[in-house]
Amino acid sequence: MDHLQALIDPSKQFAKDSIRLVKRCTKPDRKEYQKIAVATAVGFAIMGFIGFFVKLIHIPINNIINHCRQMEPVVIICLSGKRKCGKDFVGNLLANRLKGIGYKVITYGISYPLKEEYAELNGIDAERLKYDMQYKELYRQDMIAWGEKIRNDDSGYFCRFLRIESTLSIREMRGFVFIRGIDDQITECGLDDYTKWDVVITNDVQVMDGKLPINLDECITRFCFEIHQLLLNRK
């Protein structure tokens, strides 16, 4: 604020001097000069008022800039995979592991905004549509058709970072049944030919007695370490 005050103080002083000058300029032959002096005085008086107002509210612009610079770095992890491959399961594993080493984690489904809008348009429960598997299946096909129309207008709904793979037999053990109009649509197949994943997790082995399969545990641990290193390098 010091540099701003350095501009304000001379303006206020000039305004005072201009007002004194106007008081002296009362003769008829000085009317034009008087008008100029009045306009100048008013202009600088306004500048002085603005300067006083800024000083009064003292907007902490530098504080805002410093706060933005001090914000912690953010890493966004996007998970992709077929139905019943275990996206939620792996996502929760990652979230819990990262929370365990001190990071704040927010899990969010990329389809949540779409489901929320669909639920609002159709008067149904958005939260159940996100988390209740049986409830979601009641509306899945119609929701996919509605979502496809949106994606045809704006294809920027996909994010590509991490892929979760499972064999068909394992997915069937988890309840997967091929449904035409769902499993052959872009929501399930749009990334089948994409190969430039940063990490591919194979989630084929069932969890026994609450213990993760060694390969899955190692993959989760390695990926969490990479995230940790990435965050450290960004600080």
PDB file of C-alpha atoms in Angstrom:
ATOM      1  CA  MET A   1       0.000   0.000   0.000  1.00  0.00           C
ATOM      2  CA  ASP A   2       3.017   2.355   0.429  1.00  0.00           C
ATOM      3  CA  HIS A   3       3.463   2.878  -3.311  1.00  0.00           C
ATOM      4  CA  LEU A   4      -0.265   3.606  -3.661  1.00  0.00           C
ATOM      5  CA  GLN A   5      -0.158   6.101  -0.799  1.00  0.00           C
ATOM      6  CA  ALA A   6       2.761   7.825  -2.498  1.00  0.00           C
ATOM      7  CA  LEU A   7       0.451   8.547  -5.436  1.00  0.00           C
ATOM      8  CA  ILE A   8      -2.559   9.524  -3.309  1.00  0.00           C
ATOM      9  CA  ASP A   9      -0.912  12.119  -1.036  1.00  0.00           C
ATOM     10  CA  PRO A  10       0.253  14.453  -3.853  1.00  0.00           C
ATOM     11  CA  SER A  11      -3.198  14.185  -5.443  1.00  0.00           C
ATOM     12  CA  LYS A  12      -4.903  15.282  -2.244  1.00  0.00           C
ATOM     13  CA  GLN A  13      -2.469  18.175  -1.843  1.00  0.00           C
ATOM     14  CA  PHE A  14      -3.021  19.236  -5.458  1.00  0.00           C
ATOM     15  CA  ALA A  15      -6.782  19.187  -4.846  1.00  0.00           C
ATOM     16  CA  LYS A  16      -6.382  21.510  -1.853  1.00  0.00           C
ATOM     17  CA  ASP A  17      -4.181  23.886  -3.868  1.00  0.00           C
ATOM     18  CA  SER A  18      -6.702  23.869  -6.728  1.00  0.00           C
ATOM     19  CA  ILE A  19      -9.561  24.770  -4.384  1.00  0.00           C
ATOM     20  CA  ARG A  20      -7.558  27.722  -3.001  1.00  0.00           C
ATOM     21  CA  LEU A  21      -6.843  28.816  -6.569  1.00  0.00           C
ATOM     22  CA  VAL A  22     -10.557  28.696  -7.455  1.00  0.00           C
ATOM     23  CA  LYS A  23     -11.393  30.958  -4.534  1.00  0.00           C
ATOM     24  CA  ARG A  24      -9.031  33.585  -5.929  1.00  0.00           C
ATOM     25  CA  CYS A  25     -10.362  33.289  -9.498  1.00  0.00           C
ATOM     26  CA  THR A  26     -13.584  35.291  -9.042  1.00  0.00           C
ATOM     27  CA  LYS A  27     -13.129  38.042 -11.616  1.00  0.00           C
ATOM     28  CA  PRO A  28     -15.357  37.792 -14.772  1.00  0.00           C
ATOM     29  CA  ASP A  29     -12.358  37.764 -17.134  1.00  0.00           C
ATOM     30  CA  ARG A  30     -11.094  34.573 -15.472  1.00  0.00           C
ATOM     31  CA  LYS A  31     -14.270  32.482 -15.875  1.00  0.00           C
ATOM     32  CA  GLU A  32     -12.747  30.038 -18.335  1.00  0.00           C
ATOM     33  CA  TYR A  33      -9.718  29.460 -16.144  1.00  0.00           C
ATOM     34  CA  GLN A  34     -12.047  29.094 -13.198  1.00  0.00           C
ATOM     35  CA  LYS A  35     -13.942  26.286 -14.994  1.00  0.00           C
ATOM     36  CA  ILE A  36     -10.683  24.457 -15.696  1.00  0.00           C
ATOM     37  CA  ALA A  37      -9.571  24.873 -12.104  1.00  0.00           C
ATOM     38  CA  VAL A  38     -12.898  23.593 -10.784  1.00  0.00           C
ATOM     39  CA  ALA A  39     -12.789  20.536 -13.052  1.00  0.00           C
ATOM     40  CA  THR A  40      -9.212  19.848 -11.998  1.00  0.00           C
ATOM     41  CA  ALA A  41     -10.064  20.216  -8.326  1.00  0.00           C
ATOM     42  CA  VAL A  42     -13.063  17.911  -8.609  1.00  0.00           C
ATOM     43  CA  GLY A  43     -11.052  15.317 -10.534  1.00  0.00           C
ATOM     44  CA  PHE A  44      -8.272  15.185  -8.004  1.00  0.00           C
ATOM     45  CA  ALA A  45     -10.737  15.259  -5.128  1.00  0.00           C
ATOM     46  CA  ILE A  46     -12.339  12.129  -6.584  1.00  0.00           C
ATOM     47  CA  MET A  47      -8.915  10.530  -6.908  1.00  0.00           C
ATOM     48  CA  GLY A  48      -8.189  11.404  -3.315  1.00  0.00           C
ATOM     49  CA  PHE A  49     -11.511   9.905  -2.193  1.00  0.00           C
ATOM     50  CA  ILE A  50     -10.811   6.687  -4.104  1.00  0.00           C
ATOM     51  CA  GLY A  51      -7.372   6.508  -2.558  1.00  0.00           C
ATOM     52  CA  PHE A  52      -8.841   7.038   0.909  1.00  0.00           C
ATOM     53  CA  PHE A  53     -11.458   4.330   0.276  1.00  0.00           C
ATOM     54  CA  VAL A  54      -8.825   1.840  -0.894  1.00  0.00           C
ATOM     55  CA  LYS A  55      -6.743   2.651   2.154  1.00  0.00           C
ATOM     56  CA  LEU A  56      -9.801   2.247   4.384  1.00  0.00           C
ATOM     57  CA  ILE A  57     -10.807  -1.221   3.176  1.00  0.00           C
ATOM     58  CA  HIS A  58      -7.141  -2.224   2.729  1.00  0.00           C
ATOM     59  CA  ILE A  59      -7.643  -5.014   0.182  1.00  0.00           C
ATOM     60  CA  PRO A  60      -4.881  -7.551   0.971  1.00  0.00           C
ATOM     61  CA  ILE A  61      -3.903  -8.312  -2.626  1.00  0.00           C
ATOM     62  CA  ASN A  62      -0.395  -9.401  -1.707  1.00  0.00           C
ATOM     63  CA  ASN A  63      -1.794 -11.698   0.959  1.00  0.00           C
ATOM     64  CA  ILE A  64      -4.051 -13.363  -1.620  1.00  0.00           C
ATOM     65  CA  ILE A  65      -1.125 -13.859  -4.013  1.00  0.00           C
ATOM     66  CA  ASN A  66       1.060 -15.292  -1.253  1.00  0.00           C
ATOM     67  CA  HIS A  67      -1.742 -17.624  -0.168  1.00  0.00           C
ATOM     68  CA  CYS A  68      -2.095 -18.952  -3.721  1.00  0.00           C
ATOM     69  CA  ARG A  69       1.660 -19.548  -3.890  1.00  0.00           C
ATOM     70  CA  GLN A  70       1.550 -21.484  -0.627  1.00  0.00           C
ATOM     71  CA  MET A  71      -1.265 -23.815  -1.689  1.00  0.00           C
ATOM     72  CA  GLU A  72      -0.341 -27.482  -1.645  1.00  0.00           C
ATOM     73  CA  PRO A  73       0.153 -29.193  -5.035  1.00  0.00           C
ATOM     74  CA  VAL A  74      -2.676 -31.376  -6.289  1.00  0.00           C
ATOM     75  CA  VAL A  75      -2.572 -34.718  -8.099  1.00  0.00           C
ATOM     76  CA  ILE A  76      -5.622 -36.021  -9.966  1.00  0.00           C
ATOM     77  CA  ILE A  77      -5.820 -39.779 -10.560  1.00  0.00           C
ATOM     78  CA  CYS A  78      -8.351 -41.060 -13.061  1.00  0.00           C
ATOM     79  CA  LEU A  79      -9.381 -44.722 -13.009  1.00  0.00           C
ATOM     80  CA  SER A  80     -10.877 -46.513 -15.998  1.00  0.00           C
ATOM     81  CA  GLY A  81     -12.223 -50.038 -16.368  1.00  0.00           C
ATOM     82  CA  LYS A  82     -15.139 -52.256 -17.349  1.00  0.00           C
ATOM     83  CA  ARG A  83     -18.167 -52.926 -15.196  1.00  0.00           C
ATOM     84  CA  LYS A  84     -17.365 -55.183 -12.222  1.00  0.00           C
ATOM     85  CA  CYS A  85     -13.604 -54.906 -12.748  1.00  0.00           C
ATOM     86  CA  GLY A  86     -13.225 -53.253  -9.329  1.00  0.00           C
ATOM     87  CA  LYS A  87     -12.813 -49.517  -9.974  1.00  0.00           C
ATOM     88  CA  ASP A  88     -14.425 -48.501  -6.687  1.00  0.00           C
ATOM     89  CA  PHE A  89     -12.485 -51.199  -4.829  1.00  0.00           C
ATOM     90  CA  VAL A  90      -9.103 -50.127  -6.205  1.00  0.00           C
ATOM     91  CA  GLY A  91      -9.987 -46.452  -5.818  1.00  0.00           C
ATOM     92  CA  ASN A  92     -10.792 -46.973  -2.141  1.00  0.00           C
ATOM     93  CA  LEU A  93      -7.530 -48.905  -1.670  1.00  0.00           C
ATOM     94  CA  LEU A  94      -5.563 -46.015  -3.148  1.00  0.00           C
ATOM     95  CA  ALA A  95      -7.467 -43.421  -1.129  1.00  0.00           C
ATOM     96  CA  ASN A  96      -6.994 -45.271   2.166  1.00  0.00           C
ATOM     97  CA  ARG A  97      -3.303 -45.922   1.486  1.00  0.00           C
ATOM     98  CA  LEU A  98      -2.651 -42.251   0.657  1.00  0.00           C
ATOM     99  CA  LYS A  99      -4.628 -41.087   3.689  1.00  0.00           C
ATOM    100  CA  GLY A 100      -2.522 -43.456   5.768  1.00  0.00           C
ATOM    101  CA  ILE A 101       0.655 -41.593   4.807  1.00  0.00           C
ATOM    102  CA  GLY A 102      -0.828 -38.202   5.577  1.00  0.00           C
ATOM    103  CA  TYR A 103      -2.447 -36.968   2.369  1.00  0.00           C
ATOM    104  CA  LYS A 104      -5.910 -35.498   2.032  1.00  0.00           C
ATOM    105  CA  VAL A 105      -7.867 -37.503  -0.552  1.00  0.00           C
ATOM    106  CA  ILE A 106     -11.229 -36.819  -2.172  1.00  0.00           C
ATOM    107  CA  THR A 107     -12.806 -39.610  -4.217  1.00  0.00           C
ATOM    108  CA  TYR A 108     -15.219 -38.552  -6.906  1.00  0.00           C
ATOM    109  CA  GLY A 109     -16.878 -40.451  -9.729  1.00  0.00           C
ATOM    110  CA  ILE A 110     -16.478 -38.869 -13.136  1.00  0.00           C
ATOM    111  CA  SER A 111     -20.103 -39.772 -13.796  1.00  0.00           C
ATOM    112  CA  TYR A 112     -21.393 -38.072 -10.622  1.00  0.00           C
ATOM    113  CA  PRO A 113     -22.361 -34.752 -12.278  1.00  0.00           C
ATOM    114  CA  LEU A 114     -24.104 -36.667 -15.062  1.00  0.00           C
ATOM    115  CA  LYS A 115     -25.967 -38.832 -12.535  1.00  0.00           C
ATOM    116  CA  GLU A 116     -26.928 -35.802 -10.465  1.00  0.00           C
ATOM    117  CA  GLU A 117     -28.371 -34.030 -13.493  1.00  0.00           C
ATOM    118  CA  TYR A 118     -30.130 -37.181 -14.692  1.00  0.00           C
ATOM    119  CA  ALA A 119     -31.618 -37.689 -11.218  1.00  0.00           C
ATOM    120  CA  GLU A 120     -32.814 -34.093 -11.058  1.00  0.00           C
ATOM    121  CA  LEU A 121     -34.425 -34.291 -14.495  1.00  0.00           C
ATOM    122  CA  ASN A 122     -36.185 -37.546 -13.634  1.00  0.00           C
ATOM    123  CA  GLY A 123     -37.038 -36.901  -9.998  1.00  0.00           C
ATOM    124  CA  ILE A 124     -35.026 -39.807  -8.566  1.00  0.00           C
ATOM    125  CA  ASP A 125     -32.461 -40.183  -5.758  1.00  0.00           C
ATOM    126  CA  ALA A 126     -29.038 -38.982  -6.946  1.00  0.00           C
ATOM    127  CA  GLU A 127     -27.131 -40.473  -3.997  1.00  0.00           C
ATOM    128  CA  ARG A 128     -28.642 -43.928  -4.513  1.00  0.00           C
ATOM    129  CA  LEU A 129     -27.895 -43.620  -8.212  1.00  0.00           C
ATOM    130  CA  LYS A 130     -24.206 -43.151  -7.336  1.00  0.00           C
ATOM    131  CA  TYR A 131     -23.757 -45.838  -4.700  1.00  0.00           C
ATOM    132  CA  ASP A 132     -26.649 -48.327  -4.767  1.00  0.00           C
ATOM    133  CA  MET A 133     -25.800 -50.975  -7.379  1.00  0.00           C
ATOM    134  CA  GLN A 134     -29.304 -52.446  -7.691  1.00  0.00           C
ATOM    135  CA  TYR A 135     -30.924 -49.019  -7.840  1.00  0.00           C
ATOM    136  CA  LYS A 136     -28.421 -47.893 -10.489  1.00  0.00           C
ATOM    137  CA  GLU A 137     -29.142 -50.924 -12.684  1.00  0.00           C
ATOM    138  CA  LEU A 138     -32.815 -49.910 -12.882  1.00  0.00           C
ATOM    139  CA  TYR A 139     -31.872 -46.712 -14.718  1.00  0.00           C
ATOM    140  CA  ARG A 140     -28.536 -47.606 -16.325  1.00  0.00           C
ATOM    141  CA  GLN A 141     -29.714 -48.197 -19.900  1.00  0.00           C
ATOM    142  CA  ASP A 142     -31.815 -45.044 -20.112  1.00  0.00           C
ATOM    143  CA  MET A 143     -29.075 -43.051 -18.387  1.00  0.00           C
ATOM    144  CA  ILE A 144     -26.489 -44.328 -20.889  1.00  0.00           C
ATOM    145  CA  ALA A 145     -28.653 -43.296 -23.841  1.00  0.00           C
ATOM    146  CA  TRP A 146     -29.131 -39.867 -22.295  1.00  0.00           C
ATOM    147  CA  GLY A 147     -25.399 -39.580 -21.548  1.00  0.00           C
ATOM    148  CA  GLU A 148     -24.458 -40.630 -25.079  1.00  0.00           C
ATOM    149  CA  LYS A 149     -26.438 -37.717 -26.453  1.00  0.00           C
ATOM    150  CA  ILE A 150     -24.516 -35.346 -24.187  1.00  0.00           C
ATOM    151  CA  ARG A 151     -21.157 -36.849 -25.192  1.00  0.00           C
ATOM    152  CA  ASN A 152     -22.038 -36.519 -28.868  1.00  0.00           C
ATOM    153  CA  ASP A 153     -22.326 -32.792 -28.250  1.00  0.00           C
ATOM    154  CA  ASP A 154     -19.229 -32.609 -26.013  1.00  0.00           C
ATOM    155  CA  SER A 155     -16.758 -35.486 -26.077  1.00  0.00           C
ATOM    156  CA  GLY A 156     -14.530 -34.103 -23.315  1.00  0.00           C
ATOM    157  CA  TYR A 157     -15.768 -36.459 -20.637  1.00  0.00           C
ATOM    158  CA  PHE A 158     -12.849 -38.927 -20.644  1.00  0.00           C
ATOM    159  CA  CYS A 159      -9.665 -38.716 -18.587  1.00  0.00           C
ATOM    160  CA  ARG A 160      -6.846 -41.201 -19.243  1.00  0.00           C
ATOM    161  CA  PHE A 161      -4.348 -42.136 -16.549  1.00  0.00           C
ATOM    162  CA  LEU A 162      -4.906 -45.464 -14.800  1.00  0.00           C
ATOM    163  CA  ARG A 163      -6.506 -48.627 -16.200  1.00  0.00           C
ATOM    164  CA  ILE A 164      -7.950 -51.515 -14.184  1.00  0.00           C
ATOM    165  CA  GLU A 165      -8.155 -54.866 -15.969  1.00  0.00           C
ATOM    166  CA  SER A 166      -9.981 -58.074 -15.029  1.00  0.00           C
ATOM    167  CA  THR A 167     -10.668 -61.222 -17.024  1.00  0.00           C
ATOM    168  CA  LEU A 168     -14.218 -61.877 -18.142  1.00  0.00           C
ATOM    169  CA  SER A 169     -14.511 -64.920 -15.869  1.00  0.00           C
ATOM    170  CA  ILE A 170     -13.557 -62.895 -12.782  1.00  0.00           C
ATOM    171  CA  ARG A 171     -15.988 -60.140 -13.689  1.00  0.00           C
ATOM    172  CA  GLU A 172     -18.720 -62.751 -14.115  1.00  0.00           C
ATOM    173  CA  MET A 173     -17.897 -64.093 -10.641  1.00  0.00           C
ATOM    174  CA  ARG A 174     -18.538 -60.562  -9.379  1.00  0.00           C
ATOM    175  CA  GLY A 175     -21.943 -60.466 -11.025  1.00  0.00           C
ATOM    176  CA  PHE A 176     -21.200 -59.183 -14.518  1.00  0.00           C
ATOM    177  CA  VAL A 177     -23.680 -60.194 -17.236  1.00  0.00           C
ATOM    178  CA  PHE A 178     -23.307 -58.799 -20.754  1.00  0.00           C
ATOM    179  CA  ILE A 179     -26.239 -56.529 -21.615  1.00  0.00           C
ATOM    180  CA  ARG A 180     -26.659 -55.300 -25.168  1.00  0.00           C
ATOM    181  CA  GLY A 181     -27.097 -51.541 -25.247  1.00  0.00           C
ATOM    182  CA  ILE A 182     -24.928 -51.131 -22.142  1.00  0.00           C
ATOM    183  CA  ASP A 183     -21.725 -53.141 -22.464  1.00  0.00           C
ATOM    184  CA  ASP A 184     -21.298 -52.455 -26.178  1.00  0.00           C
ATOM    185  CA  GLN A 185     -21.656 -48.678 -25.822  1.00  0.00           C
ATOM    186  CA  ILE A 186     -18.960 -46.019 -25.690  1.00  0.00           C
ATOM    187  CA  THR A 187     -19.334 -45.708 -21.904  1.00  0.00           C
ATOM    188  CA  GLU A 188     -17.870 -49.226 -21.611  1.00  0.00           C
ATOM    189  CA  CYS A 189     -15.843 -49.519 -24.832  1.00  0.00           C
ATOM    190  CA  GLY A 190     -14.669 -45.983 -25.600  1.00  0.00           C
ATOM    191  CA  LEU A 191     -11.192 -46.576 -24.142  1.00  0.00           C
ATOM    192  CA  ASP A 192     -10.656 -50.190 -25.230  1.00  0.00           C
ATOM    193  CA  ASP A 193      -8.113 -49.251 -27.894  1.00  0.00           C
ATOM    194  CA  TYR A 194      -6.278 -46.691 -25.779  1.00  0.00           C
ATOM    195  CA  THR A 195      -2.829 -47.966 -24.731  1.00  0.00           C
ATOM    196  CA  LYS A 196      -0.954 -45.008 -23.231  1.00  0.00           C
ATOM    197  CA  TRP A 197      -1.918 -45.636 -19.614  1.00  0.00           C
ATOM    198  CA  ASP A 198       0.550 -44.562 -16.924  1.00  0.00           C
ATOM    199  CA  VAL A 199      -0.359 -47.590 -14.790  1.00  0.00           C
ATOM    200  CA  VAL A 200      -2.315 -50.773 -15.512  1.00  0.00           C
ATOM    201  CA  ILE A 201      -3.620 -52.702 -12.495  1.00  0.00           C
ATOM    202  CA  THR A 202      -4.720 -56.309 -12.946  1.00  0.00           C
ATOM    203  CA  ASN A 203      -7.463 -57.006 -10.427  1.00  0.00           C
ATOM    204  CA  ASP A 204      -8.098 -60.717 -11.019  1.00  0.00           C
ATOM    205  CA  VAL A 205      -7.427 -62.266  -7.618  1.00  0.00           C
ATOM    206  CA  GLN A 206     -10.097 -62.295  -4.937  1.00  0.00           C
ATOM    207  CA  VAL A 207      -9.346 -60.824  -1.508  1.00  0.00           C
ATOM    208  CA  MET A 208      -9.070 -63.590   1.110  1.00  0.00           C
ATOM    209  CA  ASP A 209      -9.564 -62.897   4.827  1.00  0.00           C
ATOM    210  CA  GLY A 210      -9.172 -59.178   4.219  1.00  0.00           C
ATOM    211  CA  LYS A 211      -5.657 -59.574   2.773  1.00  0.00           C
ATOM    212  CA  LEU A 212      -4.810 -58.102  -0.606  1.00  0.00           C
ATOM    213  CA  PRO A 213      -3.178 -60.302  -3.264  1.00  0.00           C
ATOM    214  CA  ILE A 214       0.573 -59.665  -3.335  1.00  0.00           C
ATOM    215  CA  ASN A 215       0.622 -58.311  -6.895  1.00  0.00           C
ATOM    216  CA  LEU A 216      -2.231 -55.869  -6.191  1.00  0.00           C
ATOM    217  CA  ASP A 217      -0.717 -54.753  -2.890  1.00  0.00           C
ATOM    218  CA  GLU A 218       2.659 -54.134  -4.541  1.00  0.00           C
ATOM    219  CA  CYS A 219       1.055 -52.216  -7.396  1.00  0.00           C
ATOM    220  CA  ILE A 220      -0.940 -50.006  -5.023  1.00  0.00           C
ATOM    221  CA  THR A 221       2.162 -49.385  -2.894  1.00  0.00           C
ATOM    222  CA  ARG A 222       4.306 -48.504  -5.919  1.00  0.00           C
ATOM    223  CA  PHE A 223       1.670 -46.174  -7.326  1.00  0.00           C
ATOM    224  CA  CYS A 224       1.231 -44.409  -3.969  1.00  0.00           C
ATOM    225  CA  PHE A 225       5.015 -43.949  -3.806  1.00  0.00           C
ATOM    226  CA  GLU A 226       5.001 -42.386  -7.286  1.00  0.00           C
ATOM    227  CA  ILE A 227       2.239 -39.994  -6.223  1.00  0.00           C
ATOM    228  CA  HIS A 228       4.203 -39.116  -3.079  1.00  0.00           C
ATOM    229  CA  GLN A 229       7.324 -38.363  -5.141  1.00  0.00           C
ATOM    230  CA  LEU A 230       5.314 -36.301  -7.611  1.00  0.00           C
ATOM    231  CA  LEU A 231       3.864 -34.172  -4.814  1.00  0.00           C
ATOM    232  CA  LEU A 232       7.289 -33.679  -3.217  1.00  0.00           C
ATOM    233  CA  ASN A 233       8.774 -32.550  -6.535  1.00  0.00           C
ATOM    234  CA  ARG A 234       6.005 -29.981  -7.004  1.00  0.00           C
ATOM    235  CA  LYS A 235       6.599 -28.275  -3.664  1.00  0.00           C
TER     236      LYS A 235
END
